[in-house]
PDB file of C-alpha atoms in Angstrom:
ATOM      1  CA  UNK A 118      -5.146  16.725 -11.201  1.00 35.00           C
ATOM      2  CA  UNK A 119      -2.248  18.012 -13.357  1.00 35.00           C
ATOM      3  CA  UNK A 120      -3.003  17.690 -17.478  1.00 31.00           C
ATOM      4  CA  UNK A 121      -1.468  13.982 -18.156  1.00 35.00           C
ATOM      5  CA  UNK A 122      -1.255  12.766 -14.390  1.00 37.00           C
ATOM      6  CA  UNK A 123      -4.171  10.971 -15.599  1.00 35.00           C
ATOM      7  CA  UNK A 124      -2.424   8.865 -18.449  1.00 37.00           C
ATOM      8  CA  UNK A 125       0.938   8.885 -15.808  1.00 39.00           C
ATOM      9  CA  UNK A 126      -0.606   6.522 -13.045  1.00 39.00           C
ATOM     10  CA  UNK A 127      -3.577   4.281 -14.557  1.00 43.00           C
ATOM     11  CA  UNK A 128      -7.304   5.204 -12.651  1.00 53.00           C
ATOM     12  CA  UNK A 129      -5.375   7.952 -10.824  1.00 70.00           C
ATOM     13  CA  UNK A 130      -3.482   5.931  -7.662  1.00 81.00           C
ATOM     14  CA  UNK A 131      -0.551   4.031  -6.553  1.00 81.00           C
ATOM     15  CA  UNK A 132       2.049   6.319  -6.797  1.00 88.00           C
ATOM     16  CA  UNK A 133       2.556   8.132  -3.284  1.00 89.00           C
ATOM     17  CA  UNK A 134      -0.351   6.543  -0.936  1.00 90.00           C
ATOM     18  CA  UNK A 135      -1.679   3.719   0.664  1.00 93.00           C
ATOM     19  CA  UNK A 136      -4.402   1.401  -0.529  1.00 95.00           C
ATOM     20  CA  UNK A 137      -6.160  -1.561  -0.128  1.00 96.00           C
ATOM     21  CA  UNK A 138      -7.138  -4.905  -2.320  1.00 97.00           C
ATOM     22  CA  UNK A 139      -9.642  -6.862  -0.820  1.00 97.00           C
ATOM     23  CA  UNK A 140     -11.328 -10.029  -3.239  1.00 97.00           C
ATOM     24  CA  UNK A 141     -14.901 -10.033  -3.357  1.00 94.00           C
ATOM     25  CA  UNK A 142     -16.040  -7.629  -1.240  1.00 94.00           C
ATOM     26  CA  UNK A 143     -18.577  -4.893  -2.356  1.00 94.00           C
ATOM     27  CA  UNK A 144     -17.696  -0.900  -1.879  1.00 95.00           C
ATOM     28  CA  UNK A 145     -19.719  -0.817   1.134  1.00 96.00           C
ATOM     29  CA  UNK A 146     -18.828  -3.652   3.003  1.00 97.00           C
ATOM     30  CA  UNK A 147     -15.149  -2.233   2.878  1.00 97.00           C
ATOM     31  CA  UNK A 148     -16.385   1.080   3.892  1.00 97.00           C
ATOM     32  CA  UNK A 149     -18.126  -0.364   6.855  1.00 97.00           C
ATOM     33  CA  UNK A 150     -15.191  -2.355   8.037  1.00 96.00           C
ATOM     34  CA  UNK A 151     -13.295   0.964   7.448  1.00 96.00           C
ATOM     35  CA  UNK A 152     -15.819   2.568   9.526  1.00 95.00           C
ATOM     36  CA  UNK A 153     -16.075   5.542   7.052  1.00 96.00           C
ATOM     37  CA  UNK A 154     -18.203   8.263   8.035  1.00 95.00           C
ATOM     38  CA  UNK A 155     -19.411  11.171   6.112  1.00 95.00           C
ATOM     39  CA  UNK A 156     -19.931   9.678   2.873  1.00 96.00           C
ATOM     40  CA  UNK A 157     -20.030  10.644  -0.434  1.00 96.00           C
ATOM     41  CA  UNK A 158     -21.026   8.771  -3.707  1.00 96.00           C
ATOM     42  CA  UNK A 159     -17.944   9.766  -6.448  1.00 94.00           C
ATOM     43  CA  UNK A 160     -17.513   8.003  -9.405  1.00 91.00           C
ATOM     44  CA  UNK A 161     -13.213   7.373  -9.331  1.00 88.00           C
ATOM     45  CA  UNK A 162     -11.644  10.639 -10.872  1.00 88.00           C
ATOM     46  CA  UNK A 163     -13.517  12.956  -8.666  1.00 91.00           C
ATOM     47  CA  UNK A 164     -12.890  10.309  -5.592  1.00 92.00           C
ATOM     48  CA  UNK A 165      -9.029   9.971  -6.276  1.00 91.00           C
ATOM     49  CA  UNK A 166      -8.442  13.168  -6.644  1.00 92.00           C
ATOM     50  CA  UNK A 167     -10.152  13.688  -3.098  1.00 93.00           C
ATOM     51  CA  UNK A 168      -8.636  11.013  -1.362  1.00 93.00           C
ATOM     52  CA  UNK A 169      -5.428  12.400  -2.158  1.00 92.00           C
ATOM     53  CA  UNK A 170      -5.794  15.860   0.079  1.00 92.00           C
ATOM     54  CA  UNK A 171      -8.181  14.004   2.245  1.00 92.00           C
ATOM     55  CA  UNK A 172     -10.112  11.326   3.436  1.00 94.00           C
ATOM     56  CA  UNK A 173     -10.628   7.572   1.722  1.00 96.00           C
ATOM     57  CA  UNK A 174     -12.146   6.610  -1.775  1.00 95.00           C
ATOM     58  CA  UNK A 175     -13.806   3.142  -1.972  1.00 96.00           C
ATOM     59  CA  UNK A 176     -13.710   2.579  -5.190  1.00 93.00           C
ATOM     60  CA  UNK A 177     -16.522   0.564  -7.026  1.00 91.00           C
ATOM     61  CA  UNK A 178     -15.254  -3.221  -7.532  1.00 91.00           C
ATOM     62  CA  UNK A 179     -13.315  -4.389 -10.572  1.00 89.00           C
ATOM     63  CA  UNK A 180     -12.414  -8.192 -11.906  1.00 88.00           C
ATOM     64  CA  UNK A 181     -13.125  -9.415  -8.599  1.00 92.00           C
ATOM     65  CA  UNK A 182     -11.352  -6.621  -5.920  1.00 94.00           C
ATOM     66  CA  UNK A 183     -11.825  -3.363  -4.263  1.00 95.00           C
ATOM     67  CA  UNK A 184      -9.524  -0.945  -3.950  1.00 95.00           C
ATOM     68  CA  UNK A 185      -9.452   1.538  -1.233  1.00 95.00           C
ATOM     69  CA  UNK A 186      -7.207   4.309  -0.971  1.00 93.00           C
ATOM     70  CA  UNK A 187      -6.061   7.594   1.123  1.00 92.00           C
ATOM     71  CA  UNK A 188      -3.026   9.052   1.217  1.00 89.00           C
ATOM     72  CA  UNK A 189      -3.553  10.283   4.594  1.00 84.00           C
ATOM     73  CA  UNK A 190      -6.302   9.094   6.084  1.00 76.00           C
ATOM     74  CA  UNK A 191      -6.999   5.672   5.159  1.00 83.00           C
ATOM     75  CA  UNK A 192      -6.912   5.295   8.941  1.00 81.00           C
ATOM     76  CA  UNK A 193      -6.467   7.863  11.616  1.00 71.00           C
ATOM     77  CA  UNK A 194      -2.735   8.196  12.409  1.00 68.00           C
ATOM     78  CA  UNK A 195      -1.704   4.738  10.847  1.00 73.00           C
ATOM     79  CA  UNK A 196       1.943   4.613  10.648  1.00 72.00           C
ATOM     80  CA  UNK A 197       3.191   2.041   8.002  1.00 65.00           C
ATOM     81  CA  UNK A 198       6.218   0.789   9.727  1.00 65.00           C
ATOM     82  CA  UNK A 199       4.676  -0.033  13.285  1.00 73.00           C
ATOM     83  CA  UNK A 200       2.561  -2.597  15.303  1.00 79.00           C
ATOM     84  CA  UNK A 201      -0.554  -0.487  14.997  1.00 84.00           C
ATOM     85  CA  UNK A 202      -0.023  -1.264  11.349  1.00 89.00           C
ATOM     86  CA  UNK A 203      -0.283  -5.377  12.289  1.00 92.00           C
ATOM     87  CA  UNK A 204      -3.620  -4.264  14.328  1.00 91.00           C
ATOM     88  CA  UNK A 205      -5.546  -2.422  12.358  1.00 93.00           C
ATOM     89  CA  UNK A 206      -4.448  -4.720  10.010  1.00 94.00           C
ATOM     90  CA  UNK A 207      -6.042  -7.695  11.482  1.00 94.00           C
ATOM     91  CA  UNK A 208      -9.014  -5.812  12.653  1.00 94.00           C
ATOM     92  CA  UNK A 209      -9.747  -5.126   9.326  1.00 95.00           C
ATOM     93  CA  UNK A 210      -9.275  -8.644   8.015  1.00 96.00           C
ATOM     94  CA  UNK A 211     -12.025 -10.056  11.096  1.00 95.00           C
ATOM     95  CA  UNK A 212     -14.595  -8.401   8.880  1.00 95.00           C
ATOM     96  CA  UNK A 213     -13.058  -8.737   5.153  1.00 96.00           C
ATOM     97  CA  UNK A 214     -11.051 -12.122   5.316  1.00 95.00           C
ATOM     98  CA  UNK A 215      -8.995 -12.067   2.826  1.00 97.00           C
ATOM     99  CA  UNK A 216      -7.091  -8.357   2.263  1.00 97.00           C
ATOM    100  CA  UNK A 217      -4.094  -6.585   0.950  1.00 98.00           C
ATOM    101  CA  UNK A 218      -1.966  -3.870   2.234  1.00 97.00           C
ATOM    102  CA  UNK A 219       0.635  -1.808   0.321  1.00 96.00           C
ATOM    103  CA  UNK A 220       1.948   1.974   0.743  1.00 93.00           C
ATOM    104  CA  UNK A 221       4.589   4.083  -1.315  1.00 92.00           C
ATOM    105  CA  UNK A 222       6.453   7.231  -0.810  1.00 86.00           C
ATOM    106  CA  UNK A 223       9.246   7.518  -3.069  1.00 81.00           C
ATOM    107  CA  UNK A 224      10.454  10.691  -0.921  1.00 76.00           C
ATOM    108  CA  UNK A 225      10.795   9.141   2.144  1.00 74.00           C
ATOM    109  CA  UNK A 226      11.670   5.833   0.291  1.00 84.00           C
ATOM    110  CA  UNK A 227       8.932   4.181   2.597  1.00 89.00           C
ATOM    111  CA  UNK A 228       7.570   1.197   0.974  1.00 93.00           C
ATOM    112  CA  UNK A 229       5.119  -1.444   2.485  1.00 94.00           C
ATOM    113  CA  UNK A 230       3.263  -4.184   2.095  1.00 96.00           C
ATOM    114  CA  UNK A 231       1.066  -6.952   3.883  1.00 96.00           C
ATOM    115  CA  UNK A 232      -1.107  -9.595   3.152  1.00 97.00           C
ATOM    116  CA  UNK A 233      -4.020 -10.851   5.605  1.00 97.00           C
ATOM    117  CA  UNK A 234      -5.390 -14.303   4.610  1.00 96.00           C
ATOM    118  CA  UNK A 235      -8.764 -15.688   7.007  1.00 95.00           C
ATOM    119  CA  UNK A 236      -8.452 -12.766   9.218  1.00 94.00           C
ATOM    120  CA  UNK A 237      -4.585 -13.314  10.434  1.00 95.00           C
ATOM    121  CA  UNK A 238      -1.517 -10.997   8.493  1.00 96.00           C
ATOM    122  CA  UNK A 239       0.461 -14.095   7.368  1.00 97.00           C
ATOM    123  CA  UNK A 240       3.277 -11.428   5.630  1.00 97.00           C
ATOM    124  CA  UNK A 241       4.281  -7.801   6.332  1.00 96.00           C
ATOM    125  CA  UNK A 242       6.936  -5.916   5.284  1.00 95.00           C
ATOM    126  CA  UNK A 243       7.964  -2.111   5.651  1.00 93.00           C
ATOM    127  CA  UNK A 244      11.634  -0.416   4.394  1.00 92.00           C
ATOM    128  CA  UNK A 245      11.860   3.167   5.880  1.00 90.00           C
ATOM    129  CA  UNK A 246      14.492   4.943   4.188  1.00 82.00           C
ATOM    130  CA  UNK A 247      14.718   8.271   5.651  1.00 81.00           C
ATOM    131  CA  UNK A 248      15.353   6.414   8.880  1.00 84.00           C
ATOM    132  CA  UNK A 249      17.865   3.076   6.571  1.00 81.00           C
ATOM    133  CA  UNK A 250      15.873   0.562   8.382  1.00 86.00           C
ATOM    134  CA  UNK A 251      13.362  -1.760   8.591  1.00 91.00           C
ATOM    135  CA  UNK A 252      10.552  -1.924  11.344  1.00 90.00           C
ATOM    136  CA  UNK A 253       8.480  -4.377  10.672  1.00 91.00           C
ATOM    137  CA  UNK A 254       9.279  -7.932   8.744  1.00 93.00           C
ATOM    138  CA  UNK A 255       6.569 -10.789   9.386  1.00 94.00           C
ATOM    139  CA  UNK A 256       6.295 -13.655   8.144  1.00 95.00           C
ATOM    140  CA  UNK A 257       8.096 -15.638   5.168  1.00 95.00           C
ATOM    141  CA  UNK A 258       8.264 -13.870   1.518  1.00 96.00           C
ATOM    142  CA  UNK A 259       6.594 -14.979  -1.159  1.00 97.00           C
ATOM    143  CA  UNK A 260       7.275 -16.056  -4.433  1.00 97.00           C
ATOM    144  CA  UNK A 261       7.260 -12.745  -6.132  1.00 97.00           C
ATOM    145  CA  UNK A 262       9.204 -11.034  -3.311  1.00 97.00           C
ATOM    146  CA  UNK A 263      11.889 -13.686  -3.760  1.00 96.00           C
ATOM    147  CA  UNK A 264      11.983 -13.309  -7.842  1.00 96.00           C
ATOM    148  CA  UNK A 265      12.658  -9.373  -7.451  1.00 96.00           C
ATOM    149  CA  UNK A 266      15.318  -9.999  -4.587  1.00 94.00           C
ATOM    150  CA  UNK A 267      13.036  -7.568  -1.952  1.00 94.00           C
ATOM    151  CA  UNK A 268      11.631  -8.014   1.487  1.00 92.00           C
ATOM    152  CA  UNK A 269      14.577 -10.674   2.479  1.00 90.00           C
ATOM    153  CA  UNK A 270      16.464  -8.790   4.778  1.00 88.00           C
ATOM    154  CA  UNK A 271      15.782  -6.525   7.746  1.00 80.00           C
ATOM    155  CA  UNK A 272      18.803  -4.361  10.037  1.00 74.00           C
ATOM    156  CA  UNK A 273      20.459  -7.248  11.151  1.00 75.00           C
ATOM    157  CA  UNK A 274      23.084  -7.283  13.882  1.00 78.00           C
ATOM    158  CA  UNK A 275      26.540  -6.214  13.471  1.00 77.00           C
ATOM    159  CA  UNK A 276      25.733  -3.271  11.597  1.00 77.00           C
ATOM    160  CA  UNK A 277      28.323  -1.293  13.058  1.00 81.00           C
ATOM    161  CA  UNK A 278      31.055  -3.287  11.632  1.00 84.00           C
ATOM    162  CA  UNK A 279      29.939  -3.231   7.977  1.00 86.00           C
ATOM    163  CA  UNK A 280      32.050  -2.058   5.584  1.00 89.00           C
ATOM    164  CA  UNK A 281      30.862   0.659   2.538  1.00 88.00           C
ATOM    165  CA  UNK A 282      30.896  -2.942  -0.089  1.00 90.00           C
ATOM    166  CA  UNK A 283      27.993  -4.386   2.796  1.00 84.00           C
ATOM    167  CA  UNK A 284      25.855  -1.419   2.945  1.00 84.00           C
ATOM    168  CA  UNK A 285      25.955  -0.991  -0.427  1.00 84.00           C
ATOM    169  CA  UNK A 286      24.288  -4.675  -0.502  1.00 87.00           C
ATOM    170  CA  UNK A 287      22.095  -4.242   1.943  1.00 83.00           C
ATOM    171  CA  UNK A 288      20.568  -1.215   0.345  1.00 86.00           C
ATOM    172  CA  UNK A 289      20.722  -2.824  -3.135  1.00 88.00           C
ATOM    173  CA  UNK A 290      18.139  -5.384  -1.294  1.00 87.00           C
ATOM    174  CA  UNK A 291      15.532  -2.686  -0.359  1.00 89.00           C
ATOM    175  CA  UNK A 292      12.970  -2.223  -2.223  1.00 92.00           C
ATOM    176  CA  UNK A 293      11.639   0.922  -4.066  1.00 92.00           C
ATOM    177  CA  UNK A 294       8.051   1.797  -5.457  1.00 92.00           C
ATOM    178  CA  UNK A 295       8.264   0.218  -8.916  1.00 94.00           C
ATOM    179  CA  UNK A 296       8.571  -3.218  -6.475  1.00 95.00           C
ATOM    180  CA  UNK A 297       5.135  -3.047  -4.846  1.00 96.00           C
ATOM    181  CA  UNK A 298       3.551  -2.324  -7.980  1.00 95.00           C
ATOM    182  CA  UNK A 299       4.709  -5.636  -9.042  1.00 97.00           C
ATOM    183  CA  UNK A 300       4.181  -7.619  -5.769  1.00 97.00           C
ATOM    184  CA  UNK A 301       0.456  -5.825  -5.833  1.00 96.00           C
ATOM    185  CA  UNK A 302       0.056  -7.203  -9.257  1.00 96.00           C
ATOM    186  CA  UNK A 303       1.395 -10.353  -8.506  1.00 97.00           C
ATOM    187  CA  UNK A 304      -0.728 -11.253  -5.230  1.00 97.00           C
ATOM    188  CA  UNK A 305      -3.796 -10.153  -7.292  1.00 95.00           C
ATOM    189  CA  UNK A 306      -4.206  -6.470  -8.773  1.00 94.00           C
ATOM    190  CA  UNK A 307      -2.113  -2.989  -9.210  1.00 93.00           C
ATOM    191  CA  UNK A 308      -4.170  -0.267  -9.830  1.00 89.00           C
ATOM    192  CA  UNK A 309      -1.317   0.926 -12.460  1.00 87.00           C
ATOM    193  CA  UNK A 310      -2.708  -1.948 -14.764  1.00 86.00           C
ATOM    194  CA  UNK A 311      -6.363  -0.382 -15.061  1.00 77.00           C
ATOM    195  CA  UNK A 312      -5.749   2.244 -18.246  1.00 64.00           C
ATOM    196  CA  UNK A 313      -9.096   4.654 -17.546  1.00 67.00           C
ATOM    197  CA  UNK A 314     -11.685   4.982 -15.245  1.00 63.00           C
ATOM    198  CA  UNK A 315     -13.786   1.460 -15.691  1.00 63.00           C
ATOM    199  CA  UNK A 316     -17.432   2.125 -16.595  1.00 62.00           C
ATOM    200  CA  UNK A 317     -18.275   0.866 -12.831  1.00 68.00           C
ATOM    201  CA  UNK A 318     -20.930   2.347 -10.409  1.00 77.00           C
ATOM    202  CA  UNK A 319     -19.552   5.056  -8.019  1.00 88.00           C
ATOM    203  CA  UNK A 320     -17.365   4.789  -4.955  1.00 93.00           C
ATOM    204  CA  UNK A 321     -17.556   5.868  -1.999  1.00 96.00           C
ATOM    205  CA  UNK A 322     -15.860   8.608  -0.127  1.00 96.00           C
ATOM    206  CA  UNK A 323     -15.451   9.107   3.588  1.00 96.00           C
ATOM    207  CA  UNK A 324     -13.437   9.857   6.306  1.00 94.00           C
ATOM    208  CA  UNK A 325     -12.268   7.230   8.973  1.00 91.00           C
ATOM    209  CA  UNK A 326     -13.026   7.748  12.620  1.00 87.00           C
ATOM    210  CA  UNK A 327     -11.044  10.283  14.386  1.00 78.00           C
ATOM    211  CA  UNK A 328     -10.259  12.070  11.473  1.00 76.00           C
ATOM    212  CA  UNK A 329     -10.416  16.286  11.994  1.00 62.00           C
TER     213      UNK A 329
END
């Protein structure tokens, strides 16, 4: 990791992957519903740094949640903006309950995020920018979304006879990667707001299944 990247993004993620916040859940419960094999204790430097070229660190829970990230791999081939997204997705929240979703890629400009309460995604929301749409929108927004004016409006119909004033609207409404942080730390926790590396056990490192 580049001298200061450190200081730049918290405990080392947010910024350009995906993760995962799921309340009271041990590491190794998420790991298992992740079905992570090949596993390796890391405390979280070592284990972000590794789930950024490859793989998925489970980190060690803090005030409550574990995070799990990968900026490739957190499952094999899992597009944000698609109904494979809503699957896995639910899959996951069969074993967990209660879990968040959010991904960022300020290149592409494609943000996402999705909350599963008691098993079911109750909200989802993807903006693809490379592609100026948005392919998936579920459920009502909450609070938070509302306050920052974000994940209201999809491609709606008609499109073709906006003028340059109605795009310019529409894009105004999408949101970019500063917004999840907030809707992460509103819904529960952004890893942003953790300064250092806690003084927590090690995570756990893996790879999900299917991954070369």
């Amino acid at each position: 990791m580049r001298a200061g990247a450190w200081e730049e993004i918290g405990v080392g993620f947010g910024y350009k992957t995906a993760w995962l916040a799921v309340p009271g859940a041990g590491s190794g419960e998420v790991a298992d519903a992740l079905g992570l094999i090949g596993r390796v204790a890391m405390d979280w430097e070592t284990g972000t740094e590794a789930a950024y070229r490859r793989g998925v660190f489970v980190a060690s829970p803090v005030d409550g949640w574990t995070m799990a990230h990968g900026r490739i791999h957190l499952a094999d081939g899992l597009e944000a903006d698609g109904p494979a997204l809503l699957s896995w997705l639910g899959s996951l929240g069969l074993r967990l309950g209660d879990l968040q979703y959010f991904h960022t890629d300020r290149i592409g400009e494609l943000h996402a995020w999705a909350r599963v309460e008691a098993g079911r995604v109750v909200r989802a929301y993807c903006y693809d920018g490379s592609r100026g749409d948005v392919p998936l929108h579920l459920g009502e927004p909450t609070g938070i979304e509302r306050q920052l004016g974000v994940g209201l409006r999809g491609l709606e119909d008609g499109t073709e006879h906006w003028t340059d004033s109605d795009w310019d609207d529409w894009h105004a409404a999408m949101p970019h990667e500063q917004h999840v942080m907030t809707i992460a730390r509103h819904w529960g926790i952004c890893p942003l707001d953790l300064p250092e590396p806690p003084p927590t056990p090690h995570g756990i490192h893996g790879f999900p299944p299917g991954t070369e």
